[in-house]
Amino acid sequence: MRNECWLVALPAVDGRQYVYRVDAPEDALPADLFWEAWHCHDESPFPRAWDLFDAAVIRRVG
């Protein structure tokens, strides 16, 4: 199965929104996309992202 490109926007405690690219299958579960992006953010130097699934914006772009 071919991977697609997804963009996952996570709101953070500093009021900004950080967007991460996640490569995953077309039928990927939104929760899996969220956690993949959240873990990438968690390892970055940026202020902490909220770990609220309902606050994330997930879009397929490819």
mmCIF file of C-alpha atoms in Angstrom:
data_model
loop_
_atom_site.group_PDB
_atom_site.id
_atom_site.type_symbol
_atom_site.label_atom_id
_atom_site.label_comp_id
_atom_site.label_asym_id
_atom_site.label_seq_id
_atom_site.Cartn_x
_atom_site.Cartn_y
_atom_site.Cartn_z
ATOM 1 C CA MET A 1 0.000 0.000 0.000
ATOM 2 C CA ARG A 2 1.279 3.431 -0.921
ATOM 3 C CA ASN A 3 1.953 6.050 1.751
ATOM 4 C CA GLU A 4 0.248 9.414 1.581
ATOM 5 C CA CYS A 5 1.332 12.727 3.041
ATOM 6 C CA TRP A 6 -0.719 14.073 5.922
ATOM 7 C CA LEU A 7 -0.449 17.424 7.701
ATOM 8 C CA VAL A 8 -1.245 17.442 11.391
ATOM 9 C CA ALA A 9 -1.580 20.806 13.160
ATOM 10 C CA LEU A 10 -1.174 20.792 16.929
ATOM 11 C CA PRO A 11 -1.995 23.767 19.158
ATOM 12 C CA ALA A 12 0.640 24.511 21.790
ATOM 13 C CA VAL A 13 0.727 26.196 25.184
ATOM 14 C CA ASP A 14 2.335 29.308 23.620
ATOM 15 C CA GLY A 15 -0.834 29.943 21.564
ATOM 16 C CA ARG A 16 0.766 28.901 18.273
ATOM 17 C CA GLN A 17 -0.078 26.006 16.032
ATOM 18 C CA TYR A 18 2.712 23.672 14.921
ATOM 19 C CA VAL A 19 2.222 21.631 11.760
ATOM 20 C CA TYR A 20 3.897 18.285 11.125
ATOM 21 C CA ARG A 21 4.094 16.180 7.998
ATOM 22 C CA VAL A 22 3.278 12.528 8.582
ATOM 23 C CA ASP A 23 3.746 9.869 5.908
ATOM 24 C CA ALA A 24 1.156 7.147 6.394
ATOM 25 C CA PRO A 25 -1.188 4.920 4.373
ATOM 26 C CA GLU A 26 -4.356 6.408 2.918
ATOM 27 C CA ASP A 27 -6.432 4.405 5.398
ATOM 28 C CA ALA A 28 -4.422 5.489 8.460
ATOM 29 C CA LEU A 29 -6.424 6.101 11.607
ATOM 30 C CA PRO A 30 -6.630 9.756 12.683
ATOM 31 C CA ALA A 31 -5.491 8.805 16.198
ATOM 32 C CA ASP A 32 -2.320 7.213 14.799
ATOM 33 C CA LEU A 33 -1.584 10.336 12.741
ATOM 34 C CA PHE A 34 -2.135 12.523 15.805
ATOM 35 C CA TRP A 35 0.216 10.511 18.025
ATOM 36 C CA GLU A 36 2.919 10.376 15.343
ATOM 37 C CA ALA A 37 2.870 14.186 15.049
ATOM 38 C CA TRP A 38 2.599 14.693 18.805
ATOM 39 C CA HIS A 39 5.645 12.525 19.458
ATOM 40 C CA CYS A 40 7.636 14.467 16.833
ATOM 41 C CA HIS A 41 6.646 17.699 18.560
ATOM 42 C CA ASP A 42 7.426 16.306 21.993
ATOM 43 C CA GLU A 43 11.049 15.777 20.905
ATOM 44 C CA SER A 44 11.404 19.326 19.503
ATOM 45 C CA PRO A 45 12.586 22.484 21.300
ATOM 46 C CA PHE A 46 9.181 24.167 20.867
ATOM 47 C CA PRO A 47 6.811 24.784 23.790
ATOM 48 C CA ARG A 48 4.665 21.801 24.684
ATOM 49 C CA ALA A 49 1.768 20.911 22.381
ATOM 50 C CA TRP A 50 -1.582 20.109 23.901
ATOM 51 C CA ASP A 51 -2.216 16.374 23.796
ATOM 52 C CA LEU A 52 -5.882 16.882 22.948
ATOM 53 C CA PHE A 53 -6.917 14.833 19.934
ATOM 54 C CA ASP A 54 -10.019 16.975 19.337
ATOM 55 C CA ALA A 55 -7.860 20.115 19.021
ATOM 56 C CA ALA A 56 -5.694 18.709 16.209
ATOM 57 C CA VAL A 57 -6.386 19.472 12.559
ATOM 58 C CA ILE A 58 -5.533 16.573 10.230
ATOM 59 C CA ARG A 59 -5.528 16.872 6.443
ATOM 60 C CA ARG A 60 -4.321 14.624 3.661
ATOM 61 C CA VAL A 61 -2.303 16.501 1.054
ATOM 62 C CA GLY A 62 -1.057 13.848 -1.303
#
